[in-house]
mmCIF file of C-alpha atoms and ligand atoms in Angstrom:
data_model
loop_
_atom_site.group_PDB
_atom_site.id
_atom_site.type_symbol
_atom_site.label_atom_id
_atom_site.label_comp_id
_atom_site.label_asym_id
_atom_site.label_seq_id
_atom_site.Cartn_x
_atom_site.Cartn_y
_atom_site.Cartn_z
ATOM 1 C CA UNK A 1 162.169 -44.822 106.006
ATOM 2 C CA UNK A 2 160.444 -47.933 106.707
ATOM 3 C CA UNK A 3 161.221 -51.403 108.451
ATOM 4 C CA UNK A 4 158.199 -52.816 106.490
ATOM 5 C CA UNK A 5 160.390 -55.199 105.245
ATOM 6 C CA UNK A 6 162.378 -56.349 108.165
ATOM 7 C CA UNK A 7 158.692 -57.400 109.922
ATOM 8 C CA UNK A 8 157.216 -59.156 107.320
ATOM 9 C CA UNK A 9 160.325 -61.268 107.252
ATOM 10 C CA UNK A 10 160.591 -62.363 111.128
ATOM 11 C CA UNK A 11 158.728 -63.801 113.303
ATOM 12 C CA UNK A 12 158.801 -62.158 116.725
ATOM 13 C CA UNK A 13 157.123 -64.352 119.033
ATOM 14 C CA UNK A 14 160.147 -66.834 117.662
ATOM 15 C CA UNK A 15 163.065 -64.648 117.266
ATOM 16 C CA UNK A 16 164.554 -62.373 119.980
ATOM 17 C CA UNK A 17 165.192 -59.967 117.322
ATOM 18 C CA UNK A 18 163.892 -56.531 118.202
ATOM 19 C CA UNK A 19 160.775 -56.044 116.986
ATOM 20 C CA UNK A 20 161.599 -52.508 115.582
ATOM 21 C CA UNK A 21 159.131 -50.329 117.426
ATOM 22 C CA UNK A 22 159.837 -46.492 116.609
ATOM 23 C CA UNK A 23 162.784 -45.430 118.810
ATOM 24 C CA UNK A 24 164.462 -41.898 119.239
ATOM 25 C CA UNK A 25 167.379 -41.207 117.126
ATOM 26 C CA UNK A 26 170.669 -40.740 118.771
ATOM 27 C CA UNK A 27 172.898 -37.946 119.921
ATOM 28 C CA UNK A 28 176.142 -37.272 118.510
ATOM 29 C CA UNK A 29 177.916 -39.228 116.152
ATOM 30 C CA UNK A 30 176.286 -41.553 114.121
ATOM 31 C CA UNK A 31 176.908 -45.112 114.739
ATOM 32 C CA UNK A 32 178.082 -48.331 112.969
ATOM 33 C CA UNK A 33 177.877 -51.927 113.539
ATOM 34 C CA UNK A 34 179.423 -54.924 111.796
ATOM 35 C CA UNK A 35 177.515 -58.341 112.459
ATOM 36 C CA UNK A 36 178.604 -61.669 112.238
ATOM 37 C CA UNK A 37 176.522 -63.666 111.263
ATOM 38 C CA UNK A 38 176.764 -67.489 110.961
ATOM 39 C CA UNK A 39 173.370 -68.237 108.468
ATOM 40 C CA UNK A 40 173.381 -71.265 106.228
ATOM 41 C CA UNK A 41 176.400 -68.987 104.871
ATOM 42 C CA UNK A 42 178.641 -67.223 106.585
ATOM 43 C CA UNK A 43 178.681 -63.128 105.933
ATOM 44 C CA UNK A 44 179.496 -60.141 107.439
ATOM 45 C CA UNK A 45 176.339 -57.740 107.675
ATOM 46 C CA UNK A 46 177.452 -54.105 107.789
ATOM 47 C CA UNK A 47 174.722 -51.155 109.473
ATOM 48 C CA UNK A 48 175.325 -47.757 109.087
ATOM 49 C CA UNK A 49 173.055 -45.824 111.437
ATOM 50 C CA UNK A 50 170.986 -43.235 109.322
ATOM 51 C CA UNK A 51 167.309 -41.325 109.344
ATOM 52 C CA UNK A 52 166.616 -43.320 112.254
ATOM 53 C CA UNK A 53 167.548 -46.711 111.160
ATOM 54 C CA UNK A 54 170.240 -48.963 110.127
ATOM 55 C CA UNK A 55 170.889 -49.058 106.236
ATOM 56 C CA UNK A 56 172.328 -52.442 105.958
ATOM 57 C CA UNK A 57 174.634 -54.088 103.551
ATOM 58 C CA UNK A 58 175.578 -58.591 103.582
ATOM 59 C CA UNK A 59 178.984 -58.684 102.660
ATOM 60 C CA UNK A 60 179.846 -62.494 102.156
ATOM 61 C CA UNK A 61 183.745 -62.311 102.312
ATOM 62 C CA UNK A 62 183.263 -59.524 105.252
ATOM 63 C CA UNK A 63 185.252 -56.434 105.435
ATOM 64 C CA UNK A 64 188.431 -56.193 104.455
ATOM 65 C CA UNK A 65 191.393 -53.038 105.463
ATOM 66 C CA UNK A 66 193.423 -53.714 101.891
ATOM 67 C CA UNK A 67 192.430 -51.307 99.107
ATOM 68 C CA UNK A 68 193.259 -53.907 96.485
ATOM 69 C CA UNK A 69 190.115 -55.782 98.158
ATOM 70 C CA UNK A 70 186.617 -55.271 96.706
ATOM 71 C CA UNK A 71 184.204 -56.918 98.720
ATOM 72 C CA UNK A 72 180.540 -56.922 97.612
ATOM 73 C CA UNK A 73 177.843 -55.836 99.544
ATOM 74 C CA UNK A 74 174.310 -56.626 98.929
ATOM 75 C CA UNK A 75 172.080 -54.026 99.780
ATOM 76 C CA UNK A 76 169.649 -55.061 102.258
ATOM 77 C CA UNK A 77 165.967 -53.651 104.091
ATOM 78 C CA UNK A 78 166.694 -51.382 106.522
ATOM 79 C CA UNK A 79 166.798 -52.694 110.222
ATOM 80 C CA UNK A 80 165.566 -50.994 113.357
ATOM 81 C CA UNK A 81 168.581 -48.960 115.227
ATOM 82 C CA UNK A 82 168.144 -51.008 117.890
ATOM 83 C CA UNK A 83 169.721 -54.094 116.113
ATOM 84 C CA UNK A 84 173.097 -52.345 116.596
ATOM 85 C CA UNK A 85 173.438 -53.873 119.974
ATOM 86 C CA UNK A 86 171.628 -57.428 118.970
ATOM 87 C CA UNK A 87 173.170 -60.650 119.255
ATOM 88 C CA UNK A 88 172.246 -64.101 119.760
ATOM 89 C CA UNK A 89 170.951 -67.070 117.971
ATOM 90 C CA UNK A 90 168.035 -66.820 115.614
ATOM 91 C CA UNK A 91 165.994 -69.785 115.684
ATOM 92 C CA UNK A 92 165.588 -72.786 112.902
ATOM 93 C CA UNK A 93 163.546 -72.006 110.315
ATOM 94 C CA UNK A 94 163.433 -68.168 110.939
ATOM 95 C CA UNK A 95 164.581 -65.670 108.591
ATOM 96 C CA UNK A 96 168.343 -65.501 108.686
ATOM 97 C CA UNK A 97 168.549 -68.480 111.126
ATOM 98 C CA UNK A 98 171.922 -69.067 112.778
ATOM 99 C CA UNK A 99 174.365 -67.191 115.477
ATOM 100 C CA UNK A 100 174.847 -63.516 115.128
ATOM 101 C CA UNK A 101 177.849 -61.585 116.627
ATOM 102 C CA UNK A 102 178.724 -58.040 117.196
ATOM 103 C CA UNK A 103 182.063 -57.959 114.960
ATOM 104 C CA UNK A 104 182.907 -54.792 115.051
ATOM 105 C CA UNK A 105 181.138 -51.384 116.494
ATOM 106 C CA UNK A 106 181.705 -47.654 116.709
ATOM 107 C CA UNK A 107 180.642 -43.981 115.007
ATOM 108 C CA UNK A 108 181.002 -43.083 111.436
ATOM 109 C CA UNK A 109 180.908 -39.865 109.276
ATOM 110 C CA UNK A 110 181.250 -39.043 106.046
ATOM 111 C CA UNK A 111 184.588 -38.331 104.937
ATOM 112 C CA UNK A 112 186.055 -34.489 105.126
ATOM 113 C CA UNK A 113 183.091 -33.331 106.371
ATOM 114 C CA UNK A 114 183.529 -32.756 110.258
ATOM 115 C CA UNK A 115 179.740 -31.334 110.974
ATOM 116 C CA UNK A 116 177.061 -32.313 113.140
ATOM 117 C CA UNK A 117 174.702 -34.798 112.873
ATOM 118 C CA UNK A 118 171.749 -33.410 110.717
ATOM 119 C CA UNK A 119 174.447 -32.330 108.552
ATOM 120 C CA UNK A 120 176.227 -35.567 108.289
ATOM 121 C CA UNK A 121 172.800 -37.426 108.022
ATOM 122 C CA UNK A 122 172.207 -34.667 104.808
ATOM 123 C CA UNK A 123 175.657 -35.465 102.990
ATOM 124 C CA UNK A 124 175.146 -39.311 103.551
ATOM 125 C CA UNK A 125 171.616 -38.734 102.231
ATOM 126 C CA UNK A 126 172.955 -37.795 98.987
ATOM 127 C CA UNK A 127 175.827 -39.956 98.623
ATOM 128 C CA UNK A 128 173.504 -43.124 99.378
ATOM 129 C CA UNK A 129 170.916 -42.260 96.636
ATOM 130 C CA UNK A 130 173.640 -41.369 94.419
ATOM 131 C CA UNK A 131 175.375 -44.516 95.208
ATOM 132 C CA UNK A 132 178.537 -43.370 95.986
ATOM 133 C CA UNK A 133 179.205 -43.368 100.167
ATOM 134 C CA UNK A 134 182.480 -42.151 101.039
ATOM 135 C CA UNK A 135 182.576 -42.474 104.718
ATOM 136 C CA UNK A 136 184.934 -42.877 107.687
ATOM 137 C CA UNK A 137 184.878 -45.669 110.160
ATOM 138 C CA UNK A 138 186.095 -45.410 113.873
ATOM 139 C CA UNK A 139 185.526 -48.766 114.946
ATOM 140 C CA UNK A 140 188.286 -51.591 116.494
ATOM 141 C CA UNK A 141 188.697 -53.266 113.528
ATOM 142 C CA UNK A 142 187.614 -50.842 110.545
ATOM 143 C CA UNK A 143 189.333 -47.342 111.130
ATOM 144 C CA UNK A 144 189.697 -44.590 108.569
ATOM 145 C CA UNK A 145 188.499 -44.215 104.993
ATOM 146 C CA UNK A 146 185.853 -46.322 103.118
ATOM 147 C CA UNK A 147 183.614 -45.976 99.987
ATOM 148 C CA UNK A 148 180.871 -48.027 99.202
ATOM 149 C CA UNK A 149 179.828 -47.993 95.736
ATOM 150 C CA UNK A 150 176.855 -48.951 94.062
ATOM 151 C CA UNK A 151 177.762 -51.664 90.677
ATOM 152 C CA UNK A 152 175.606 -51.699 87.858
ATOM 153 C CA UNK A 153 175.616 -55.390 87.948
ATOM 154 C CA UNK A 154 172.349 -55.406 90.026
ATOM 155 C CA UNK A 155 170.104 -52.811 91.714
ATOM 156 C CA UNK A 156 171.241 -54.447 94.903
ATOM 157 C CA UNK A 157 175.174 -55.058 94.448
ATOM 158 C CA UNK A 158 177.243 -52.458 95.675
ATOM 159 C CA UNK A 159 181.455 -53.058 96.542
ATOM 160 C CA UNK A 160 182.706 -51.781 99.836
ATOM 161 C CA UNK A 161 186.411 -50.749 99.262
ATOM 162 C CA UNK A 162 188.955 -49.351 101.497
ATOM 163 C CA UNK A 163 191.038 -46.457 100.774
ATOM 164 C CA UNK A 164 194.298 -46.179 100.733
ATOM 165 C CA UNK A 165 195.367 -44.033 103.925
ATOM 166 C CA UNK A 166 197.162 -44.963 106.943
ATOM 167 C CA UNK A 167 195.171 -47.657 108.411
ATOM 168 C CA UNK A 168 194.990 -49.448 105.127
ATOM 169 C CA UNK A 169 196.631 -52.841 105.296
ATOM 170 C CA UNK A 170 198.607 -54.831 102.269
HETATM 171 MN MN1 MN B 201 172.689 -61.390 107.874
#
């Protein structure tokens, strides 16, 4: 995997971004984070922790816990894992410029598959290059059952949709 992308795009002697320097993965469960993040439009940037970085998705309307709601998420370069715990204000003019917020946070997996991390990180593998994630979320706001589903309307579009199980919301 590789945060090519995410450097080219910032400046770091401007933005307090982390500069994405090769970090250990983690221990345990995998990890989520939900940004805020007030740009010149407001969206929701989703990171699912995975292969040692953060596969990240802009979702413009932001997560929602209804099943009738299909809220698209642009696929986006991968960011370093230690963006999970960034917040702050990225300056004028920089890439993404604008306040960013830690929305929501907490461990994932994917769904019916209680195994350990390499395994996980295997199954999630799959289901991400076959565009199909069905994962579960225990953050404070997004809890249970998700898929996230690539669209053929673009290689980038995909819909993140919540299932319908006990923490979904009408
Ligand atoms: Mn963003």
């Amino acid at each position: 995997m590789t945060l090519t992308t995410y450097k080219e795009k910032r400046h770091f002697e401007k933005t307090l971004e982390p500069k994405g320097k090769k970090i250990a993965s983690g221990r345990g469960p995998l990890r989520f984070v939900v940004h805020k993040h007030q740009a010149s439009h407001l969206h929701w940037d989703l990171r699912l922790e995975l292969d040692g970085v953060l596969k990240s998705w802009a979702v413009p309307k932001g997560p929602s816990m209804n099943p009738v709601d299909k809220r698209l998420a642009q696929h986006v370069e991968d960011h370093p894992l230690e963006y999970a715990s960034f917040h702050g204000t990225i300056p004028e003019g920089e890439y993404g410029a604008g306040t960013v917020e830690i929305w929501d946070e907490g461990v994932y997996a994917p769904m019916g598959a209680e195994v350990e991390r390499a395994e996980a990180e295997k199954i999630l593998r799959k289901q991400l290059s076959a565009g199909h994630l069905s994962i579960v979320f225990l953050g404070k706001k997004l809890k249970g059952e998700f898929a996230l589903v690539k669209t053929h309307f673009s290689e980038k579009s995909w819909l993140l949709i919540k299932a319908n199980d006990e923490y979904a919301k009408k």
